[in-house]
Amino acid sequence: MNAPITRRDFFKASAVAGAAVAVGGSVPAASPGQAKSCIFLMLTGGPSQLDTWDPKPEAPSDVRGPFSPIRTAVPGMHVSELFPKMAAMADKFSLIRTMHHEYAPIHENGFQLLNTGRRFGDGEWPGVGAVVSRLTGENSRNISWWVLPHDRLETGVSISHGQQTGHLEIPKYSRSCLHDMKAADTDQHPFSIMTQVAGAAVWQGSRFVTVNANPTVFDAISWDCHADKGSLRTTLADYRDTVAPDFDEAYTSLLTDLEEKGLLDTTLVVAVGEFGRTPKLNCHGGRDHWANCWTAIVAGGGTRGGRIIGESDAIAGEPKDRPVHCSELVATIYHALGISNATTIPGPDGIPVRVVDAEPVMELF
C-alpha cells in the first residue's frame, strides 16, 4: 500500500477518486453536531502542503520537492511518502486542501484566524477553547480547556496568538485552563507526549485541548522549513528525519487510542498549520511562508473520513475550487461541538456578537 507510485499511477488512481472527493456542489444544511470535545493540533511553523498532504508529482522539480506520493487506504487519495502510518488509516480522516487567508503570511495572522476565527484589531478575541468553555463547560468537573505545553509562543511578533480568553469572561472553575500543565511544563516534551496528554484530558472530560507542536520557530526544528542555516534552520531533510515521522506516529497513535476508548466519534481532532509554504523551493532548498493555499486534517467528532475537500492548482499555490477560509474551519469546529455559528457571546463592548462570521464546511459531515 505504501510504496512510492509513478506519476502515471498517481493520475490514474486520482481519476477514480471522484466518489471520495467532495468539491463544490450544494451541500444540505444539518443540525449542529454532537461531539463532546475537540483536540486542536496547531502545527507551529506551517507545514509545506507539497511535501505532506497535497503532493504534485507532475510539477517541475523545483516545485514538487524531493518526496514521492504514496497510495493510501482511500482510493485516489495520496500523501507524501513521509506519512506511511497516516496512509494506512486514511479512511479515518479527511483533508481540506484549499485552506487560505487574505492577510500577510506571518505566523501571528494565521494563529489568530485559526484560534479565534478573527484577525485582531485594537482588541483581543477569545480563543475557541474559551468560547467552548463558556458555552458548554458548565457541567465539567475538570479543567475545560488546556493549552499545551503553554501559550507563550515565539514566532517573531510580540502579539497575541489567539490562545487566551481575550475580553470573554469564563467561569471561575475553568480559568485554570490556561495554566501550564505540570506534566507538560517544559519545552522539552515531544509532540507525542503532548498528544497523549491531550487524549487523557479528553478521557477525563475536558472540552477543548489546544496542542502547540512547537513553542518557537527559532533555533529549533519545526515545520518552518526556510532552511536558511541561521535561526530558521529547519530543512526538508528535517521533515524526512524528524518532523514528519514524529507527527505520523503521534497523530495515528492518537486516533487509534481515541477509537479504542470509544472516544473518536465524540472527539473532533483538527490538525493544521498557520499557513502553507511557497510552491517554489527557495535558494536554500527550503520553502518560505505562503497563506494562499495549504492543507488541514480533520478526523472524528461526527465527521466523515476518507474525503478530500477542495482541490489546489497544479503547483498547490492557489485553490482551484472550493476554497476554505480559516474562519470556516473555526465554524466547522463549533458546528461539530453543537454550537451554531449564529450563537452569540458578549463582544468587547458588551454587545452580543456571533461566535464566528462564517459557515461550517458541511461536506465533512
mmCIF file of C-alpha atoms in Angstrom, residues 32-33 35 38 96 99 128 268 270 298 300-301 303 322 324-339 341 356 358-365:
data_model
loop_
_atom_site.group_PDB
_atom_site.id
_atom_site.type_symbol
_atom_site.label_atom_id
_atom_site.label_comp_id
_atom_site.label_asym_id
_atom_site.label_seq_id
_atom_site.Cartn_x
_atom_site.Cartn_y
_atom_site.Cartn_z
ATOM 1 C CA PRO A 32 -25.150 21.152 14.828
ATOM 2 C CA GLY A 33 -23.093 18.095 15.698
ATOM 3 C CA ALA A 35 -19.138 15.956 19.577
ATOM 4 C CA CYS A 38 -12.027 18.839 20.417
ATOM 5 C CA ILE A 96 -9.077 20.130 3.323
ATOM 6 C CA MET A 99 -7.135 26.427 3.284
ATOM 7 C CA VAL A 128 -12.232 28.876 20.587
ATOM 8 C CA LEU A 268 -13.069 16.164 16.883
ATOM 9 C CA VAL A 270 -8.126 19.020 13.843
ATOM 10 C CA VAL A 298 -9.984 16.695 10.229
ATOM 11 C CA GLY A 300 -13.586 12.165 14.402
ATOM 12 C CA GLY A 301 -16.280 14.153 16.150
ATOM 13 C CA THR A 303 -17.055 13.962 10.583
ATOM 14 C CA ARG A 322 -13.896 25.074 -3.008
ATOM 15 C CA VAL A 324 -11.910 27.182 2.636
ATOM 16 C CA HIS A 325 -11.091 30.202 4.787
ATOM 17 C CA CYS A 326 -9.621 29.860 8.274
ATOM 18 C CA SER A 327 -12.851 31.210 9.752
ATOM 19 C CA GLU A 328 -14.791 28.409 8.028
ATOM 20 C CA LEU A 329 -12.615 25.835 9.753
ATOM 21 C CA VAL A 330 -13.375 27.525 13.076
ATOM 22 C CA ALA A 331 -17.093 27.453 12.222
ATOM 23 C CA THR A 332 -16.698 23.731 11.497
ATOM 24 C CA ILE A 333 -15.229 23.140 14.950
ATOM 25 C CA TYR A 334 -18.135 24.960 16.587
ATOM 26 C CA HIS A 335 -20.631 23.056 14.431
ATOM 27 C CA ALA A 336 -19.155 19.683 15.390
ATOM 28 C CA LEU A 337 -19.391 20.644 19.066
ATOM 29 C CA GLY A 338 -23.069 21.516 18.724
ATOM 30 C CA ILE A 339 -22.568 25.279 18.667
ATOM 31 C CA ASN A 341 -22.392 29.879 14.176
ATOM 32 C CA VAL A 356 -17.778 33.326 14.145
ATOM 33 C CA ALA A 358 -18.522 32.068 8.653
ATOM 34 C CA GLU A 359 -20.276 28.854 7.651
ATOM 35 C CA PRO A 360 -19.033 25.364 8.554
ATOM 36 C CA VAL A 361 -17.587 23.001 5.946
ATOM 37 C CA MET A 362 -20.630 20.751 5.696
ATOM 38 C CA GLU A 363 -19.007 18.355 3.223
ATOM 39 C CA LEU A 364 -17.180 16.880 6.197
ATOM 40 C CA PHE A 365 -20.385 15.674 7.868
#
